[in-house]
Coordinates of C-alpha atoms in Angstrom, one line a residue:
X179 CA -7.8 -28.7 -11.3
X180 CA -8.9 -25.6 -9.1
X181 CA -6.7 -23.1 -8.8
X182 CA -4.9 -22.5 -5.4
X183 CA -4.6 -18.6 -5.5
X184 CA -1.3 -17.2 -3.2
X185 CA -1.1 -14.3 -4.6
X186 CA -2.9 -11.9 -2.6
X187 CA 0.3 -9.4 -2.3
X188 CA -0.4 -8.3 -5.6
X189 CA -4.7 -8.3 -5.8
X190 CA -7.1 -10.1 -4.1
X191 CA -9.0 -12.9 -5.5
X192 CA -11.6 -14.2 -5.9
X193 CA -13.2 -11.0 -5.7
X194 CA -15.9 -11.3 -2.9
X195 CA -19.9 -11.6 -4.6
X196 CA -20.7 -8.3 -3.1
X197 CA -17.8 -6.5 -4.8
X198 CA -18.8 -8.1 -8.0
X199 CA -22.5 -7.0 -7.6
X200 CA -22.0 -3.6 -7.3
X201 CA -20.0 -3.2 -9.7
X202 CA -22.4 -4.8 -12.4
X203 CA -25.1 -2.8 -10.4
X204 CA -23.6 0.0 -11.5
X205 CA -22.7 -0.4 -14.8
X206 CA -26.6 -1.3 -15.2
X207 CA -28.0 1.8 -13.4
X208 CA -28.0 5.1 -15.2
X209 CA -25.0 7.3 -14.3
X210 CA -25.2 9.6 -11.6
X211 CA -24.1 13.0 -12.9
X212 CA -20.8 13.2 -12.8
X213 CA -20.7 10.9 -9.9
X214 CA -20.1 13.7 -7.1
X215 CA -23.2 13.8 -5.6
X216 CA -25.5 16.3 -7.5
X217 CA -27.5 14.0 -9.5
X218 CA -30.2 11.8 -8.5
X219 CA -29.7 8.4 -6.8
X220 CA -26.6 6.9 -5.3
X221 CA -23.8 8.3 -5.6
X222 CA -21.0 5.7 -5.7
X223 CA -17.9 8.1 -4.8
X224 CA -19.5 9.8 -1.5
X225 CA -20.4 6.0 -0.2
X226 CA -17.0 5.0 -1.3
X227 CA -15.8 8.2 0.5
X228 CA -17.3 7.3 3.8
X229 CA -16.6 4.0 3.8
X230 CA -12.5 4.7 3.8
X231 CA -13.1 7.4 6.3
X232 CA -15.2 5.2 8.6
X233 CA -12.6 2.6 8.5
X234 CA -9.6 4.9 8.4
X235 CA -10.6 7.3 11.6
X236 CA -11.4 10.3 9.7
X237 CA -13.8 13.3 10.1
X238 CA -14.2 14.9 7.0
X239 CA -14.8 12.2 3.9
X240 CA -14.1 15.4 1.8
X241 CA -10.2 14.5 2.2
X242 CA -10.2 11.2 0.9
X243 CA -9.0 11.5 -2.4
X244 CA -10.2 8.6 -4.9
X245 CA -7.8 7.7 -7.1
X246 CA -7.2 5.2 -10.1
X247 CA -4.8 3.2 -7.4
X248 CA -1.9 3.3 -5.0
X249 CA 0.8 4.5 -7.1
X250 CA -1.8 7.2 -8.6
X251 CA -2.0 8.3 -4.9
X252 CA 1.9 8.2 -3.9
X253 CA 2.6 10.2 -6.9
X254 CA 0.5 12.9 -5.5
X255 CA 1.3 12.8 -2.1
X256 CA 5.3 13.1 -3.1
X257 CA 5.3 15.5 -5.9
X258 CA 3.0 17.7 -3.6
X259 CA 4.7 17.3 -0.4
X260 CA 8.3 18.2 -2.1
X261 CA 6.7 21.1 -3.6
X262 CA 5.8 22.7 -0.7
X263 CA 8.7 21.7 1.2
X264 CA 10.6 23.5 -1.4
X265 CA 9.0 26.8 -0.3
X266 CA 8.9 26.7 3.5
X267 CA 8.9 24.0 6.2
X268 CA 7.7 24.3 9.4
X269 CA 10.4 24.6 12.7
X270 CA 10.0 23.4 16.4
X271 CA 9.0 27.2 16.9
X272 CA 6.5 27.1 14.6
X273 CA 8.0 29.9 12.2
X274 CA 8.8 29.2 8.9
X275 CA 12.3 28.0 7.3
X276 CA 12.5 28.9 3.5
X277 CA 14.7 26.7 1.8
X278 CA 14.9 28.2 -1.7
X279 CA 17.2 26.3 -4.4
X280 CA 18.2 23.5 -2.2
X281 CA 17.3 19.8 -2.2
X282 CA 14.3 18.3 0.5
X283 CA 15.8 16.1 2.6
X284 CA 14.1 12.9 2.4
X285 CA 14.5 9.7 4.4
X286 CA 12.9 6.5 2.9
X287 CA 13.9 2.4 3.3
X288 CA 15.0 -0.4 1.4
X289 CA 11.9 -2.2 1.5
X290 CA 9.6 0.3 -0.9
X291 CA 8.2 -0.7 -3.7
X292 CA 9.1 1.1 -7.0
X293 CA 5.8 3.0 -6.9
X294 CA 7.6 5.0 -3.7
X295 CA 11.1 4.3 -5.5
X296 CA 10.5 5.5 -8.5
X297 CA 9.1 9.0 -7.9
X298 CA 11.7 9.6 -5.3
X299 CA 14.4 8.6 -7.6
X300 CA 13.0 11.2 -10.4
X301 CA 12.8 14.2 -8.4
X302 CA 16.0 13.1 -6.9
X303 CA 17.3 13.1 -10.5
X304 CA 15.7 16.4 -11.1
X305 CA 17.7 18.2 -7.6
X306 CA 14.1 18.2 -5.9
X307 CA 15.1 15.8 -3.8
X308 CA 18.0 14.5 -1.2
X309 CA 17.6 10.6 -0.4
X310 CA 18.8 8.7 2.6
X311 CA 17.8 4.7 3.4
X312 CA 16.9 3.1 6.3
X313 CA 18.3 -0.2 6.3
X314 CA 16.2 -3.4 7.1
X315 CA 17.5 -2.6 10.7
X316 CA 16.3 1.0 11.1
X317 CA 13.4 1.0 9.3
X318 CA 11.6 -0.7 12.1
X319 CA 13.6 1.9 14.3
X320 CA 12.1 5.3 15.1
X321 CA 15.5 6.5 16.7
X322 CA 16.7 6.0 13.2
X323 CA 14.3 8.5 12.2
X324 CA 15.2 10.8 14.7
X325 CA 18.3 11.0 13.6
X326 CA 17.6 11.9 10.3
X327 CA 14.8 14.8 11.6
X328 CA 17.8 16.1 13.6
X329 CA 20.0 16.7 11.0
X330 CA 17.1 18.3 8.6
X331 CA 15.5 15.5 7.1
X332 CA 11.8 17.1 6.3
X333 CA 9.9 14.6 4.4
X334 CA 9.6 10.5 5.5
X335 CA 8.0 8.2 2.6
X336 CA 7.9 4.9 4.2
X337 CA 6.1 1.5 3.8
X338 CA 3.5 0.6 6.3
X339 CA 4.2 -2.8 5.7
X340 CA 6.5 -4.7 3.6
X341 CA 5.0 -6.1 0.5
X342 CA 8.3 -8.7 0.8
X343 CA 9.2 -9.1 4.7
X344 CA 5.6 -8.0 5.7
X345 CA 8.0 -5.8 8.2
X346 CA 6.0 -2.1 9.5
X347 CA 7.8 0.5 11.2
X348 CA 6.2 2.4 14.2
X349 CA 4.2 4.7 12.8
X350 CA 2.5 6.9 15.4
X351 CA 6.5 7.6 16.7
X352 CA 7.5 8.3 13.3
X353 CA 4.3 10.6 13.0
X354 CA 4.9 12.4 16.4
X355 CA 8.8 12.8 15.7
X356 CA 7.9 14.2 12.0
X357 CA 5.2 16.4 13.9
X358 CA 7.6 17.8 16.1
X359 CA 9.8 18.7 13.4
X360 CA 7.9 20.0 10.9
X361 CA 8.4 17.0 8.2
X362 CA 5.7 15.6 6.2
X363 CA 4.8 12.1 6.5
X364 CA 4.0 10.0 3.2
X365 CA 2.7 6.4 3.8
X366 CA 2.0 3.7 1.3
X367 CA -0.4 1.8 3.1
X368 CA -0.8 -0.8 -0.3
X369 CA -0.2 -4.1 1.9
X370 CA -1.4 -2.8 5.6
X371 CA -5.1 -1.4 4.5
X372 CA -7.6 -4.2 5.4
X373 CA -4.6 -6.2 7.4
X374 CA -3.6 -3.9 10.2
X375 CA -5.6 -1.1 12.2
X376 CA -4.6 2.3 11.0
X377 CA -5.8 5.4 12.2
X378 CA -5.5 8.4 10.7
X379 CA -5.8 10.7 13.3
X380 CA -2.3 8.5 14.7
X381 CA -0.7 9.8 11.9
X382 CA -1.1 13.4 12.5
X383 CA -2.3 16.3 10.7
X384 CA 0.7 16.5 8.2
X385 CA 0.5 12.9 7.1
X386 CA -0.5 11.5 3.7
X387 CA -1.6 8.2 3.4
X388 CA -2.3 5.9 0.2
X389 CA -4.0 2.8 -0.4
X390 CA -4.6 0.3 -3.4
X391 CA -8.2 -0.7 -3.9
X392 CA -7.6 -4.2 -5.0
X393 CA -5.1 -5.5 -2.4
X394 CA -6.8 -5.8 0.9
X395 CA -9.2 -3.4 0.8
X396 CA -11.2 -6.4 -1.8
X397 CA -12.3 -4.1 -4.5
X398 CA -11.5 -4.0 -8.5
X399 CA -7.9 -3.1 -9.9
X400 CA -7.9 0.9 -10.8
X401 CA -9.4 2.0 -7.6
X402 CA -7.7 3.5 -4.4
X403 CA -7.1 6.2 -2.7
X404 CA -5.3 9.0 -0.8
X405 CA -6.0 9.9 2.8
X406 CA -5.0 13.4 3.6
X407 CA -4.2 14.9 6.9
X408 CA -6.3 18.0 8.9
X409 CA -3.3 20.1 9.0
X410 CA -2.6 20.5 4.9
X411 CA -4.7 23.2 3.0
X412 CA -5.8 22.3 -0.5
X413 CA -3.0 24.4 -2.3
X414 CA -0.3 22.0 -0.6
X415 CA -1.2 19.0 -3.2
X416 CA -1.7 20.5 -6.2
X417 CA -3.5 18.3 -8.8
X418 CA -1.4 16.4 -11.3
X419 CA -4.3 16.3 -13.9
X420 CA -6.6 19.7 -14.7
X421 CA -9.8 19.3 -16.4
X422 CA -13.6 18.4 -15.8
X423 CA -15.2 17.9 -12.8
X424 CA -19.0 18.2 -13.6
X425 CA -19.6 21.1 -10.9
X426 CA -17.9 24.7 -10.9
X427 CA -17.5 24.5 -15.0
X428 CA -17.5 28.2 -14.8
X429 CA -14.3 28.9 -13.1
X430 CA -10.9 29.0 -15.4
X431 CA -8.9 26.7 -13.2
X432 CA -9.6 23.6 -11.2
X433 CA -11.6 23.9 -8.2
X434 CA -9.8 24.4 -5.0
X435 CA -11.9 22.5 -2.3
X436 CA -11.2 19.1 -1.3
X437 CA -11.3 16.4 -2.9
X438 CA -12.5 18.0 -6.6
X439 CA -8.9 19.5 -7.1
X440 CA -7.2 16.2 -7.2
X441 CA -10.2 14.4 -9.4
X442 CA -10.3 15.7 -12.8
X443 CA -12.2 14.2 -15.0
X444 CA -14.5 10.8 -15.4
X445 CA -14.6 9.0 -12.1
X446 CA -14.0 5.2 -12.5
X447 CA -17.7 4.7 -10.7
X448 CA -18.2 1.1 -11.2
X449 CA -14.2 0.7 -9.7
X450 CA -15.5 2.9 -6.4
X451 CA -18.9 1.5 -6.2
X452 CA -17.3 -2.3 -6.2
X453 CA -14.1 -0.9 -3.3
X454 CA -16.9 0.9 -1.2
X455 CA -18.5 -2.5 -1.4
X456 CA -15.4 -4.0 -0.4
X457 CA -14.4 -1.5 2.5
X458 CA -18.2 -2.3 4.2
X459 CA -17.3 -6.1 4.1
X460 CA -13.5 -5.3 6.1
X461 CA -15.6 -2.7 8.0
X462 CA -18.4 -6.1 9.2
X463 CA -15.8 -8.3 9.3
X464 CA -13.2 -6.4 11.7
X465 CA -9.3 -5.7 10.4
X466 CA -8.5 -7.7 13.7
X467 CA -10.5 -10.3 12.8
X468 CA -8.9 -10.7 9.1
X469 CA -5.4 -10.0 10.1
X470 CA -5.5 -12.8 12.7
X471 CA -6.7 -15.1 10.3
X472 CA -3.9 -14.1 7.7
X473 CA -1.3 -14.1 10.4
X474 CA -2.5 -17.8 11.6
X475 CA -1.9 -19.2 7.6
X476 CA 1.3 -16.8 7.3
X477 CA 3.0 -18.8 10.6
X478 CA 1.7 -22.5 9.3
X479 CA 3.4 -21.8 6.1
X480 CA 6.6 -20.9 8.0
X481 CA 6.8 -23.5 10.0
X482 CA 6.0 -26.3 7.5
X483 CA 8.4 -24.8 5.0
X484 CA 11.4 -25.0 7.7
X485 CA 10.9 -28.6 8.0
X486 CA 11.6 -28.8 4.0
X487 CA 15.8 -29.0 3.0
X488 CA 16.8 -26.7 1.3
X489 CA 14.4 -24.5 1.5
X490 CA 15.7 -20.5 3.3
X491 CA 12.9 -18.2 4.2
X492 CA 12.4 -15.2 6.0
X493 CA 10.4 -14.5 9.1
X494 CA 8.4 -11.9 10.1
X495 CA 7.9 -10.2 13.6
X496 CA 5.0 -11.5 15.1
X497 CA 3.4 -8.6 14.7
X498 CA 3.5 -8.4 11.1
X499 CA 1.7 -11.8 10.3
X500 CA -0.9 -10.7 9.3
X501 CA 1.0 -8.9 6.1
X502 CA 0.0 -12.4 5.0
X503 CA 3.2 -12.5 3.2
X504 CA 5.8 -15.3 3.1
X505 CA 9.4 -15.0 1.5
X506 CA 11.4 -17.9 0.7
X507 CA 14.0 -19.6 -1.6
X508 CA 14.6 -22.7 -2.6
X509 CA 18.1 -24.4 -3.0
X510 CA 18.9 -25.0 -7.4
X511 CA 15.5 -23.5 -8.3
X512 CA 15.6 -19.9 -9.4
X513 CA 12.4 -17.9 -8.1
X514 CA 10.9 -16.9 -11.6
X515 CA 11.4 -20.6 -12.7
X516 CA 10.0 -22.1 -9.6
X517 CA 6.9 -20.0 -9.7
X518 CA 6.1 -21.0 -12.8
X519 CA 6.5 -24.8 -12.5
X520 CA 4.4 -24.6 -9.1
X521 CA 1.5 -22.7 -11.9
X522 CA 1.7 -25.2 -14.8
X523 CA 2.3 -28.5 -12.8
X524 CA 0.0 -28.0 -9.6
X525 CA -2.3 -24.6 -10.7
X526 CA -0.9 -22.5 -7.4
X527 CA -0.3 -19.3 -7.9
X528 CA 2.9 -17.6 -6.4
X529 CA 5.1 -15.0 -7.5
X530 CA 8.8 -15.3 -8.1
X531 CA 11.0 -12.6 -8.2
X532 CA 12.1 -9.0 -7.0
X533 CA 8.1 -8.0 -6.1
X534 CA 8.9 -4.3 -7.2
X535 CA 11.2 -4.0 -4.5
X536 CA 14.6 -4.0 -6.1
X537 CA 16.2 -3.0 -2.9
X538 CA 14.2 -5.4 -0.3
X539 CA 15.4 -8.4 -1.9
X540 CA 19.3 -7.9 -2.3
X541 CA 19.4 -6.3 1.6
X542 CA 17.7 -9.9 2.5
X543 CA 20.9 -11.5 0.8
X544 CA 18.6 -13.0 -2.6
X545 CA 19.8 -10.9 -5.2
X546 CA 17.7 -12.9 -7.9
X547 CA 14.8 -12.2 -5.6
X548 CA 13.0 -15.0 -3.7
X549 CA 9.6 -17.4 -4.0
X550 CA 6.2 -15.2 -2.5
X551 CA 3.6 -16.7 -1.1
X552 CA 0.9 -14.1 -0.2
X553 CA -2.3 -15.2 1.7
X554 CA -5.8 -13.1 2.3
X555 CA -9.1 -12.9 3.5
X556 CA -10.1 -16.0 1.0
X557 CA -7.2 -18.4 1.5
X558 CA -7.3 -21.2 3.7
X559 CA -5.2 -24.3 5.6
X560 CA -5.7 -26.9 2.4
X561 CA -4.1 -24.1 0.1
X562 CA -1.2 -22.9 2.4
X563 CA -0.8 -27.5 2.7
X564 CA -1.2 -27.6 -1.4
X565 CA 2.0 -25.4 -1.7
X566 CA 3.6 -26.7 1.1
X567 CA 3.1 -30.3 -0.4
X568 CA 4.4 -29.1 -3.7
X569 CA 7.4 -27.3 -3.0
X570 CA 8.8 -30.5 -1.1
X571 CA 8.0 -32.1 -4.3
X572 CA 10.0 -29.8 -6.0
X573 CA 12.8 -29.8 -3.1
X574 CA 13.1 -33.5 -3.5
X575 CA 13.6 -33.0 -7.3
X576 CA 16.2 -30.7 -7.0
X577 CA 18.1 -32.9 -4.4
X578 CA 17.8 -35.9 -6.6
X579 CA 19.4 -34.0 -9.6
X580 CA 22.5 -33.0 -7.3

């Protein structure tokens, strides 16, 4: 039986031809010195470079950070943004505020994933940090954001859409309010990147923005990036890793030009070369274009599903179709279980669960999680009408045993 991937949440697949030739083309080609453009040939990083900051609005490539993933990329963007909070933050004036000893102030939502969550929870642990959440209701509520600014919020970590509800705040009003007040904006752009437009330049010059290769962007797991704003000079995100980067060998400490200060040691080139290839085909193909055709299988799914007893599921804003993601439940099955018998008995491929958003999920009213159905740029109307089939299969088996 063929397998009926739904998964596209958590990577893409299958991974498109052209992805897969690069990579193997570069595995077979002799390395280019250290991969940052000062050996002969290609260079796989600079195209994979220009690709992100062709399709993300940006002028200088130099600040697109490649990194082994999303979470690689948040880490930085947080621990660095906190740190120079800590010293000084900008006011409406434009003079500086030193804060000294006490705690950022940091506003963030119910619907991260753990890769935001978790390093906001350990500086928090540490006294770097001050949380406050925006509930399901606010978080697609700029005056929400406000608020916080006004009473001395100074960094914003937010989703730009939902790996659960596919939900995505306003960001160009969050970026012009955190402007305005001299807050730093931190964006995991995971699910949006190759789904919605985003533009950099939107953002603002004190925004930072990371993306996961191997989601929507169609390239191999281990490869993303981080998209950094005009306005931040290189000592404002210091590098979590020190070591070699194949030029400047003679200085004593990292290098402190964009991006060689955030990329110490071997580059995963094969992983670039394959997401540059990737990027190129979203790039030909048009975000629009992709994002209209996941939004189209995202509403079938909905709609068939409500015809189905028993089965609850939440609905997006039509504006955040094309997430591609579906959330549902499904009376006396639990989500884990469910995903699994829809795997072994029909070969679909869901995910049951909490998603790595252990906050999402219990706001929605599913503690135990819920059933996810994620689409993408491969998926099509006989796979959303496979699981559709199936889980009224399963529906029907569940209200035969009551």
């Amino acid at each position: 039986m063929e397998v009926i991937y739904l998964n596209h949440a958590a990577t893409s697949w299958p991974k498109p031809p052209e992805v897969i030739r690069r990579v193997r083309e570069t595995l077979e080609a002799p390395p280019v010195e250290s991969g940052r453009g000062n050996g002969r040939g290609a260079d796989p990083l600079r195209a994979c470079r220009e690709s992100l900051a062709t399709l993300f609005g940006m002028r200088d490539p130099s600040r697109v950070v490649l990194t082994a993933g999303a979470t690689h990329a948040l880490n930085l963007a947080i621990v660095g943004a906190v740190g120079t909070l800590a010293g000084a933050v900008g006011t409406r004036d434009g003079t500086l505020e030193t804060l000294g000893g006490a705690p950022v102030r940091c506003v963030t939502s119910v619907l991260e994933h753990n890769s935001v969550l978790r390093p906001l929870r350990h500086l928090e642990r540490d006294g770097r940090l001050a949380l406050d959440f925006l509930s399901l209701d606010e978080f697609r509520d700029p005056a929400a954001v406000a608020r916080r600014l006004r009473d001395g919020t100074r960094l914003v970590v937010l989703t730009a859409a939902s790996n659960v509800t596919g939900a995505r705040p306003d960001l160009p009003t969050v970026a012009a309010l955190c402007e305005e007040a001299g807050a730093i904006l931190v964006v995991d752009a995971a699910q949006a990147a190759g789904a919605f437009p985003l533009d950099m330049p939107s953002l603002g010059p004190r925004a930072l923005v990371a993306l996961a290769g191997h989601k929507g962007l169609l390239g191999p797991a281990g490869s993303g990036a981080l998209l950094v704003g005009e306005g931040f000079r290189d000592d404002e995100v210091p590098p979590l890793l020190v070591g070699g980067t194949g030029v400047r060998s003679d200085l004593p400490f990292q290098p402190s030009e964009w991006p060689l200060h955030l990329e110490a040691g071997t580059m995963n080139l094969p992983g670039f070369a394959g997401l540059a290839a990737g990027v190129d085909l979203v790039l030909g193909e048009g975000v629009e274009r992709i994002g209209a055709h996941r939004a189209h299988l995202t509403t079938l799914l909905l709609d068939w599903l409500e015809e189905i007893p028993g089965v609850q599921r939440h609905r997006p804003l039509p504006g955040e179709l094309a997430a591609g993601v579906a959330a549902f439940n499904l009376a006396g099955w639990d989500p884990g279980e469910a995903a699994l018998v829809l795997q072994e008995s029909w070969d679909i491929v869901t995910r049951g669960g909490l998603h790595c958003a252990p906050l999402a999920l219990p706001a929605l009213g599913w503690p135990s999680g819920s059933l996810r159905a994620s689409v993408g740029r491969s998926s099509t109307e006989a796979d959303v009408h496979a699981l559709v089939a199936a889980v009224r299969t399963l529906a029907a088996s569940s209200a035969a045993a009551a």
